[in-house]
């Protein structure tokens, strides 16, 4: 018998939190009854699956033209095509007290790769990074993979999911290298005020760590909310911004994002973080060149009406979700979402006869009602669920009606 010398990485196999949102949802979808009701996916935020969110012809034409030109079948530079980086830097510089340079922009295969690059560049023995709770599973998984300790700071539901700033002082130490901020927030739907972000920036400066600002939902705010990018405060604390075209243009499958060093005082450069990023992007895969080349025209030519209509859908759906949950006993939505396309819902299991936790709730809901939601446990919020309202409002209403019927069926007799 041949004795093979290979086996999977022990370190990888011991990282128990690397299933990710899509993997978790696949397990839940496996419970769907093939002979049951039509499935309604409100666990994974992918509005591109619905015709009403389709990117407009002007943006599609930009991609067609780059393909037809035959000029972009080659490799791009490691940082990305110059014209695409210039378009992103101009777009992100609007309203800033300083200008971003094209040299601050690194195009990536979606925001997921940008997150990976930021964390791997900072990875060092004994370091820790602060994560929000509720969190996004990819962060915790990547930190485990790179052997970086994660420490949770809480988002306070009673205060619109604001960051518990006082807690940062208690959990940070000399080995804390960064803090992740997700704004607008996935999974909470919160949008932070300028005053709140300034307070966070001042705290980070006092404690000596940088901020990684996940702002992939930066253009998706509604219900009178206003988005303030963390890069506004880069004169106080160095910021690495994560973004993409996935959400604003509803094209997550195009896999184009960016990592941006927001560093007007040269702190990241002096500490060699910028040089490390430049070094690393030489060894990782860059996004498809034909899509990079289309970015300037996508940004310039996509009609404002498309974005306005999308925000109208989200605003209407957020109202439907919030109002409907208030009428379902033992479910609680702390605040109406004002951004992104998600909301966290708390479950009071004292009211249910045969449901024990959020995972069981999600599994049985899928099996009985063909409604897919994300359990809160992988988001570090046991006995909560995450729901997306990035679906047509009519479909969301049906999903919530099924959820109410499911809850009634499992209520404990009072």
PDB file of C-alpha atoms in Angstrom, residues 8-244:
ATOM      1  CA  UNK A   8      -4.469  19.152   5.034  1.00  0.00           C
ATOM      2  CA  UNK A   9      -3.076  21.939   7.142  1.00  0.00           C
ATOM      3  CA  UNK A  10      -3.599  21.115  10.812  1.00  0.00           C
ATOM      4  CA  UNK A  11      -3.891  24.801  11.608  1.00  0.00           C
ATOM      5  CA  UNK A  12      -6.630  25.271   9.002  1.00  0.00           C
ATOM      6  CA  UNK A  13      -8.572  22.216  10.157  1.00  0.00           C
ATOM      7  CA  UNK A  14      -8.445  23.442  13.758  1.00  0.00           C
ATOM      8  CA  UNK A  15     -10.009  26.781  12.840  1.00  0.00           C
ATOM      9  CA  UNK A  16     -13.573  25.891  13.740  1.00  0.00           C
ATOM     10  CA  UNK A  17     -15.146  29.207  12.766  1.00  0.00           C
ATOM     11  CA  UNK A  18     -14.305  29.160   9.056  1.00  0.00           C
ATOM     12  CA  UNK A  19     -17.621  27.917   7.655  1.00  0.00           C
ATOM     13  CA  UNK A  20     -18.736  31.470   6.848  1.00  0.00           C
ATOM     14  CA  UNK A  21     -22.218  32.867   6.282  1.00  0.00           C
ATOM     15  CA  UNK A  22     -22.706  31.040   2.983  1.00  0.00           C
ATOM     16  CA  UNK A  23     -21.653  27.710   4.497  1.00  0.00           C
ATOM     17  CA  UNK A  24     -23.990  28.161   7.472  1.00  0.00           C
ATOM     18  CA  UNK A  25     -26.882  29.063   5.195  1.00  0.00           C
ATOM     19  CA  UNK A  26     -26.191  26.019   3.029  1.00  0.00           C
ATOM     20  CA  UNK A  27     -26.743  23.838   6.102  1.00  0.00           C
ATOM     21  CA  UNK A  28     -30.035  25.611   6.757  1.00  0.00           C
ATOM     22  CA  UNK A  29     -31.136  25.366   3.116  1.00  0.00           C
ATOM     23  CA  UNK A  30     -30.566  21.625   3.323  1.00  0.00           C
ATOM     24  CA  UNK A  31     -33.625  21.550   5.620  1.00  0.00           C
ATOM     25  CA  UNK A  32     -35.940  22.950   2.938  1.00  0.00           C
ATOM     26  CA  UNK A  33     -38.768  20.643   1.955  1.00  0.00           C
ATOM     27  CA  UNK A  34     -38.518  20.124  -1.834  1.00  0.00           C
ATOM     28  CA  UNK A  35     -42.288  19.618  -1.884  1.00  0.00           C
ATOM     29  CA  UNK A  36     -42.994  22.563   0.361  1.00  0.00           C
ATOM     30  CA  UNK A  37     -43.582  26.243  -0.223  1.00  0.00           C
ATOM     31  CA  UNK A  38     -41.420  28.331  -2.534  1.00  0.00           C
ATOM     32  CA  UNK A  39     -38.249  29.222  -0.586  1.00  0.00           C
ATOM     33  CA  UNK A  40     -37.756  32.842   0.459  1.00  0.00           C
ATOM     34  CA  UNK A  41     -34.100  33.737   1.173  1.00  0.00           C
ATOM     35  CA  UNK A  42     -33.891  36.449   3.825  1.00  0.00           C
ATOM     36  CA  UNK A  43     -30.680  35.178   5.394  1.00  0.00           C
ATOM     37  CA  UNK A  44     -28.149  36.226   2.750  1.00  0.00           C
ATOM     38  CA  UNK A  45     -27.975  39.800   1.427  1.00  0.00           C
ATOM     39  CA  UNK A  46     -27.925  39.417  -2.357  1.00  0.00           C
ATOM     40  CA  UNK A  47     -30.417  41.792  -3.988  1.00  0.00           C
ATOM     41  CA  UNK A  48     -28.864  41.014  -7.379  1.00  0.00           C
ATOM     42  CA  UNK A  49     -30.932  37.820  -7.314  1.00  0.00           C
ATOM     43  CA  UNK A  50     -34.048  39.911  -7.978  1.00  0.00           C
ATOM     44  CA  UNK A  51     -34.897  41.681 -11.225  1.00  0.00           C
ATOM     45  CA  UNK A  52     -35.970  44.908  -9.517  1.00  0.00           C
ATOM     46  CA  UNK A  53     -32.363  45.452  -8.361  1.00  0.00           C
ATOM     47  CA  UNK A  54     -30.702  44.736 -11.715  1.00  0.00           C
ATOM     48  CA  UNK A  55     -27.883  47.109 -12.596  1.00  0.00           C
ATOM     49  CA  UNK A  56     -29.011  49.562 -15.318  1.00  0.00           C
ATOM     50  CA  UNK A  57     -28.075  49.223 -19.010  1.00  0.00           C
ATOM     51  CA  UNK A  58     -25.590  52.108 -18.837  1.00  0.00           C
ATOM     52  CA  UNK A  59     -23.425  50.212 -16.341  1.00  0.00           C
ATOM     53  CA  UNK A  60     -23.713  46.946 -18.251  1.00  0.00           C
ATOM     54  CA  UNK A  61     -22.703  48.805 -21.421  1.00  0.00           C
ATOM     55  CA  UNK A  62     -19.500  49.925 -19.719  1.00  0.00           C
ATOM     56  CA  UNK A  63     -18.487  46.304 -19.247  1.00  0.00           C
ATOM     57  CA  UNK A  64     -19.523  45.363 -22.788  1.00  0.00           C
ATOM     58  CA  UNK A  65     -17.331  48.145 -24.167  1.00  0.00           C
ATOM     59  CA  UNK A  66     -14.237  47.096 -22.238  1.00  0.00           C
ATOM     60  CA  UNK A  67     -14.643  43.540 -23.525  1.00  0.00           C
ATOM     61  CA  UNK A  68     -15.252  44.652 -27.124  1.00  0.00           C
ATOM     62  CA  UNK A  69     -12.238  46.977 -27.107  1.00  0.00           C
ATOM     63  CA  UNK A  70      -9.826  44.079 -26.758  1.00  0.00           C
ATOM     64  CA  UNK A  71      -7.534  46.356 -24.709  1.00  0.00           C
ATOM     65  CA  UNK A  72      -8.045  44.717 -21.346  1.00  0.00           C
ATOM     66  CA  UNK A  73      -7.237  41.068 -21.860  1.00  0.00           C
ATOM     67  CA  UNK A  74      -3.841  41.563 -20.251  1.00  0.00           C
ATOM     68  CA  UNK A  75      -2.726  41.608 -16.632  1.00  0.00           C
ATOM     69  CA  UNK A  76      -3.197  44.800 -14.665  1.00  0.00           C
ATOM     70  CA  UNK A  77      -0.606  46.243 -12.305  1.00  0.00           C
ATOM     71  CA  UNK A  78      -0.681  44.645  -8.819  1.00  0.00           C
ATOM     72  CA  UNK A  79      -2.488  47.676  -7.371  1.00  0.00           C
ATOM     73  CA  UNK A  80      -5.060  47.728 -10.209  1.00  0.00           C
ATOM     74  CA  UNK A  81      -5.570  49.713 -13.401  1.00  0.00           C
ATOM     75  CA  UNK A  82      -4.561  53.348 -13.025  1.00  0.00           C
ATOM     76  CA  UNK A  83      -7.777  54.750 -14.529  1.00  0.00           C
ATOM     77  CA  UNK A  84      -9.900  52.599 -12.225  1.00  0.00           C
ATOM     78  CA  UNK A  85      -7.921  53.591  -9.136  1.00  0.00           C
ATOM     79  CA  UNK A  86      -8.172  57.263 -10.149  1.00  0.00           C
ATOM     80  CA  UNK A  87     -11.962  56.960 -10.492  1.00  0.00           C
ATOM     81  CA  UNK A  88     -12.215  55.364  -7.041  1.00  0.00           C
ATOM     82  CA  UNK A  89      -9.915  57.939  -5.427  1.00  0.00           C
ATOM     83  CA  UNK A  90     -11.926  60.818  -6.933  1.00  0.00           C
ATOM     84  CA  UNK A  91     -15.174  59.236  -5.790  1.00  0.00           C
ATOM     85  CA  UNK A  92     -13.970  58.625  -2.231  1.00  0.00           C
ATOM     86  CA  UNK A  93     -12.279  62.045  -1.904  1.00  0.00           C
ATOM     87  CA  UNK A  94     -15.583  63.907  -2.180  1.00  0.00           C
ATOM     88  CA  UNK A  95     -16.212  65.892   0.989  1.00  0.00           C
ATOM     89  CA  UNK A  96     -12.860  65.031   2.571  1.00  0.00           C
ATOM     90  CA  UNK A  97     -10.609  67.702   4.119  1.00  0.00           C
ATOM     91  CA  UNK A  98      -7.737  66.136   2.135  1.00  0.00           C
ATOM     92  CA  UNK A  99      -7.414  64.352  -1.222  1.00  0.00           C
ATOM     93  CA  UNK A 100      -6.804  60.669  -1.613  1.00  0.00           C
ATOM     94  CA  UNK A 101      -4.129  59.737  -4.137  1.00  0.00           C
ATOM     95  CA  UNK A 102      -4.301  56.922  -6.669  1.00  0.00           C
ATOM     96  CA  UNK A 103      -1.398  55.472  -4.675  1.00  0.00           C
ATOM     97  CA  UNK A 104      -3.764  55.071  -1.719  1.00  0.00           C
ATOM     98  CA  UNK A 105      -6.057  52.760  -3.714  1.00  0.00           C
ATOM     99  CA  UNK A 106      -5.597  48.999  -4.117  1.00  0.00           C
ATOM    100  CA  UNK A 107      -8.205  47.138  -6.154  1.00  0.00           C
ATOM    101  CA  UNK A 108      -9.132  43.714  -4.819  1.00  0.00           C
ATOM    102  CA  UNK A 109     -11.282  40.695  -5.622  1.00  0.00           C
ATOM    103  CA  UNK A 110     -14.238  42.040  -3.708  1.00  0.00           C
ATOM    104  CA  UNK A 111     -14.178  43.451  -0.199  1.00  0.00           C
ATOM    105  CA  UNK A 112     -13.474  39.961   1.166  1.00  0.00           C
ATOM    106  CA  UNK A 113      -9.961  40.019  -0.290  1.00  0.00           C
ATOM    107  CA  UNK A 114      -9.423  43.572   0.946  1.00  0.00           C
ATOM    108  CA  UNK A 115     -10.269  42.404   4.476  1.00  0.00           C
ATOM    109  CA  UNK A 116      -7.879  39.467   4.113  1.00  0.00           C
ATOM    110  CA  UNK A 117      -5.042  41.730   2.940  1.00  0.00           C
ATOM    111  CA  UNK A 118      -5.568  44.242   5.761  1.00  0.00           C
ATOM    112  CA  UNK A 119      -5.504  41.556   8.444  1.00  0.00           C
ATOM    113  CA  UNK A 120      -2.629  39.541   6.995  1.00  0.00           C
ATOM    114  CA  UNK A 121      -0.463  42.668   6.693  1.00  0.00           C
ATOM    115  CA  UNK A 122      -1.026  43.445  10.370  1.00  0.00           C
ATOM    116  CA  UNK A 123      -0.677  39.866  11.635  1.00  0.00           C
ATOM    117  CA  UNK A 124       2.018  39.531  14.287  1.00  0.00           C
ATOM    118  CA  UNK A 125       2.633  37.250  17.236  1.00  0.00           C
ATOM    119  CA  UNK A 126       0.715  38.224  20.344  1.00  0.00           C
ATOM    120  CA  UNK A 127      -1.415  40.870  18.593  1.00  0.00           C
ATOM    121  CA  UNK A 128      -5.132  41.340  19.108  1.00  0.00           C
ATOM    122  CA  UNK A 129      -7.825  43.131  17.098  1.00  0.00           C
ATOM    123  CA  UNK A 130     -11.131  44.476  18.407  1.00  0.00           C
ATOM    124  CA  UNK A 131     -14.281  43.178  16.705  1.00  0.00           C
ATOM    125  CA  UNK A 132     -17.869  44.395  17.031  1.00  0.00           C
ATOM    126  CA  UNK A 133     -20.479  42.151  18.615  1.00  0.00           C
ATOM    127  CA  UNK A 134     -22.661  41.289  16.724  1.00  0.00           C
ATOM    128  CA  UNK A 135     -19.866  40.549  14.293  1.00  0.00           C
ATOM    129  CA  UNK A 136     -19.382  39.312  10.735  1.00  0.00           C
ATOM    130  CA  UNK A 137     -18.005  35.739  10.771  1.00  0.00           C
ATOM    131  CA  UNK A 138     -15.279  36.335   8.192  1.00  0.00           C
ATOM    132  CA  UNK A 139     -13.358  38.567  10.589  1.00  0.00           C
ATOM    133  CA  UNK A 140     -13.279  36.075  13.424  1.00  0.00           C
ATOM    134  CA  UNK A 141     -12.339  33.261  11.017  1.00  0.00           C
ATOM    135  CA  UNK A 142      -9.479  35.211   9.437  1.00  0.00           C
ATOM    136  CA  UNK A 143      -8.103  36.267  12.788  1.00  0.00           C
ATOM    137  CA  UNK A 144      -8.118  32.648  13.910  1.00  0.00           C
ATOM    138  CA  UNK A 145      -6.361  31.604  10.708  1.00  0.00           C
ATOM    139  CA  UNK A 146      -3.643  34.236  11.183  1.00  0.00           C
ATOM    140  CA  UNK A 147      -3.360  33.414  14.903  1.00  0.00           C
ATOM    141  CA  UNK A 148      -4.513  36.876  15.987  1.00  0.00           C
ATOM    142  CA  UNK A 149      -6.595  37.128  19.141  1.00  0.00           C
ATOM    143  CA  UNK A 150     -10.002  38.757  18.741  1.00  0.00           C
ATOM    144  CA  UNK A 151     -11.639  40.766  21.494  1.00  0.00           C
ATOM    145  CA  UNK A 152     -15.283  41.742  21.200  1.00  0.00           C
ATOM    146  CA  UNK A 153     -16.640  45.180  21.943  1.00  0.00           C
ATOM    147  CA  UNK A 154     -20.414  45.456  22.192  1.00  0.00           C
ATOM    148  CA  UNK A 155     -22.859  47.331  20.007  1.00  0.00           C
ATOM    149  CA  UNK A 156     -25.659  48.563  22.260  1.00  0.00           C
ATOM    150  CA  UNK A 157     -29.130  47.725  20.871  1.00  0.00           C
ATOM    151  CA  UNK A 158     -30.901  50.193  23.171  1.00  0.00           C
ATOM    152  CA  UNK A 159     -28.809  53.019  21.684  1.00  0.00           C
ATOM    153  CA  UNK A 160     -29.378  52.163  18.033  1.00  0.00           C
ATOM    154  CA  UNK A 161     -26.465  49.696  18.075  1.00  0.00           C
ATOM    155  CA  UNK A 162     -23.908  52.384  18.917  1.00  0.00           C
ATOM    156  CA  UNK A 163     -20.393  51.306  19.845  1.00  0.00           C
ATOM    157  CA  UNK A 164     -19.769  50.947  23.574  1.00  0.00           C
ATOM    158  CA  UNK A 165     -16.830  53.363  23.535  1.00  0.00           C
ATOM    159  CA  UNK A 166     -16.106  53.059  27.264  1.00  0.00           C
ATOM    160  CA  UNK A 167     -15.628  49.327  26.803  1.00  0.00           C
ATOM    161  CA  UNK A 168     -12.747  49.928  24.379  1.00  0.00           C
ATOM    162  CA  UNK A 169     -10.605  51.226  27.240  1.00  0.00           C
ATOM    163  CA  UNK A 170     -11.301  48.076  29.247  1.00  0.00           C
ATOM    164  CA  UNK A 171     -10.459  45.517  26.559  1.00  0.00           C
ATOM    165  CA  UNK A 172      -7.590  47.186  24.665  1.00  0.00           C
ATOM    166  CA  UNK A 173      -3.965  46.843  25.713  1.00  0.00           C
ATOM    167  CA  UNK A 174      -0.479  47.452  24.299  1.00  0.00           C
ATOM    168  CA  UNK A 175      -0.939  44.496  21.920  1.00  0.00           C
ATOM    169  CA  UNK A 176      -4.136  45.872  20.367  1.00  0.00           C
ATOM    170  CA  UNK A 177      -3.211  46.804  16.811  1.00  0.00           C
ATOM    171  CA  UNK A 178      -6.566  47.610  15.202  1.00  0.00           C
ATOM    172  CA  UNK A 179     -10.308  47.933  15.583  1.00  0.00           C
ATOM    173  CA  UNK A 180     -12.881  46.856  12.988  1.00  0.00           C
ATOM    174  CA  UNK A 181     -15.829  49.205  12.446  1.00  0.00           C
ATOM    175  CA  UNK A 182     -18.664  48.176  10.109  1.00  0.00           C
ATOM    176  CA  UNK A 183     -20.688  51.227   9.093  1.00  0.00           C
ATOM    177  CA  UNK A 184     -23.441  51.163   7.863  1.00  0.00           C
ATOM    178  CA  UNK A 185     -23.626  48.049   9.925  1.00  0.00           C
ATOM    179  CA  UNK A 186     -24.084  44.478   8.849  1.00  0.00           C
ATOM    180  CA  UNK A 187     -25.872  42.836  10.672  1.00  0.00           C
ATOM    181  CA  UNK A 188     -27.632  45.604  12.643  1.00  0.00           C
ATOM    182  CA  UNK A 189     -28.702  48.168  10.023  1.00  0.00           C
ATOM    183  CA  UNK A 190     -27.306  51.033  12.123  1.00  0.00           C
ATOM    184  CA  UNK A 191     -25.617  54.181  10.763  1.00  0.00           C
ATOM    185  CA  UNK A 192     -23.264  56.124  13.035  1.00  0.00           C
ATOM    186  CA  UNK A 193     -23.305  59.885  13.522  1.00  0.00           C
ATOM    187  CA  UNK A 194     -20.266  62.060  12.890  1.00  0.00           C
ATOM    188  CA  UNK A 195     -20.039  62.846  16.611  1.00  0.00           C
ATOM    189  CA  UNK A 196     -20.014  59.170  17.540  1.00  0.00           C
ATOM    190  CA  UNK A 197     -17.304  58.333  14.979  1.00  0.00           C
ATOM    191  CA  UNK A 198     -15.158  61.247  16.172  1.00  0.00           C
ATOM    192  CA  UNK A 199     -15.382  59.907  19.716  1.00  0.00           C
ATOM    193  CA  UNK A 200     -14.269  56.485  18.477  1.00  0.00           C
ATOM    194  CA  UNK A 201     -11.396  58.034  16.485  1.00  0.00           C
ATOM    195  CA  UNK A 202     -10.174  59.984  19.512  1.00  0.00           C
ATOM    196  CA  UNK A 203     -10.337  56.849  21.648  1.00  0.00           C
ATOM    197  CA  UNK A 204      -8.363  54.840  19.056  1.00  0.00           C
ATOM    198  CA  UNK A 205      -5.715  57.573  18.946  1.00  0.00           C
ATOM    199  CA  UNK A 206      -5.462  57.599  22.734  1.00  0.00           C
ATOM    200  CA  UNK A 207      -5.058  53.816  22.797  1.00  0.00           C
ATOM    201  CA  UNK A 208      -2.666  53.742  19.835  1.00  0.00           C
ATOM    202  CA  UNK A 209      -4.367  51.466  17.312  1.00  0.00           C
ATOM    203  CA  UNK A 210      -5.582  52.040  13.748  1.00  0.00           C
ATOM    204  CA  UNK A 211      -9.117  51.591  12.433  1.00  0.00           C
ATOM    205  CA  UNK A 212     -10.200  49.244   9.662  1.00  0.00           C
ATOM    206  CA  UNK A 213     -13.447  50.721   8.362  1.00  0.00           C
ATOM    207  CA  UNK A 214     -15.673  48.252   6.527  1.00  0.00           C
ATOM    208  CA  UNK A 215     -17.866  50.604   4.501  1.00  0.00           C
ATOM    209  CA  UNK A 216     -19.170  48.348   1.732  1.00  0.00           C
ATOM    210  CA  UNK A 217     -22.696  49.612   2.501  1.00  0.00           C
ATOM    211  CA  UNK A 218     -21.599  53.255   2.599  1.00  0.00           C
ATOM    212  CA  UNK A 219     -24.005  54.362  -0.120  1.00  0.00           C
ATOM    213  CA  UNK A 220     -27.000  52.458   1.272  1.00  0.00           C
ATOM    214  CA  UNK A 221     -28.588  54.716   3.875  1.00  0.00           C
ATOM    215  CA  UNK A 222     -32.215  55.818   4.163  1.00  0.00           C
ATOM    216  CA  UNK A 223     -34.912  56.952   6.623  1.00  0.00           C
ATOM    217  CA  UNK A 224     -33.181  60.353   6.952  1.00  0.00           C
ATOM    218  CA  UNK A 225     -29.835  58.792   7.901  1.00  0.00           C
ATOM    219  CA  UNK A 226     -26.570  60.297   6.667  1.00  0.00           C
ATOM    220  CA  UNK A 227     -23.387  58.327   6.113  1.00  0.00           C
ATOM    221  CA  UNK A 228     -20.103  59.738   7.429  1.00  0.00           C
ATOM    222  CA  UNK A 229     -17.034  57.802   6.256  1.00  0.00           C
ATOM    223  CA  UNK A 230     -14.395  57.001   8.841  1.00  0.00           C
ATOM    224  CA  UNK A 231     -11.768  58.511   6.519  1.00  0.00           C
ATOM    225  CA  UNK A 232     -13.171  61.911   7.558  1.00  0.00           C
ATOM    226  CA  UNK A 233     -11.253  61.373  10.803  1.00  0.00           C
ATOM    227  CA  UNK A 234      -7.976  60.068   9.357  1.00  0.00           C
ATOM    228  CA  UNK A 235      -6.217  63.190  10.618  1.00  0.00           C
ATOM    229  CA  UNK A 236      -6.974  61.906  14.113  1.00  0.00           C
ATOM    230  CA  UNK A 237      -6.292  58.188  13.576  1.00  0.00           C
ATOM    231  CA  UNK A 238      -4.970  56.287  10.540  1.00  0.00           C
ATOM    232  CA  UNK A 239      -7.758  54.463   8.709  1.00  0.00           C
ATOM    233  CA  UNK A 240      -7.825  51.573   6.262  1.00  0.00           C
ATOM    234  CA  UNK A 241     -11.089  51.721   4.314  1.00  0.00           C
ATOM    235  CA  UNK A 242     -12.704  48.634   2.811  1.00  0.00           C
ATOM    236  CA  UNK A 243     -15.244  49.081   0.004  1.00  0.00           C
ATOM    237  CA  UNK A 244     -16.597  47.621  -3.215  1.00  0.00           C
TER     238      UNK A 244
END
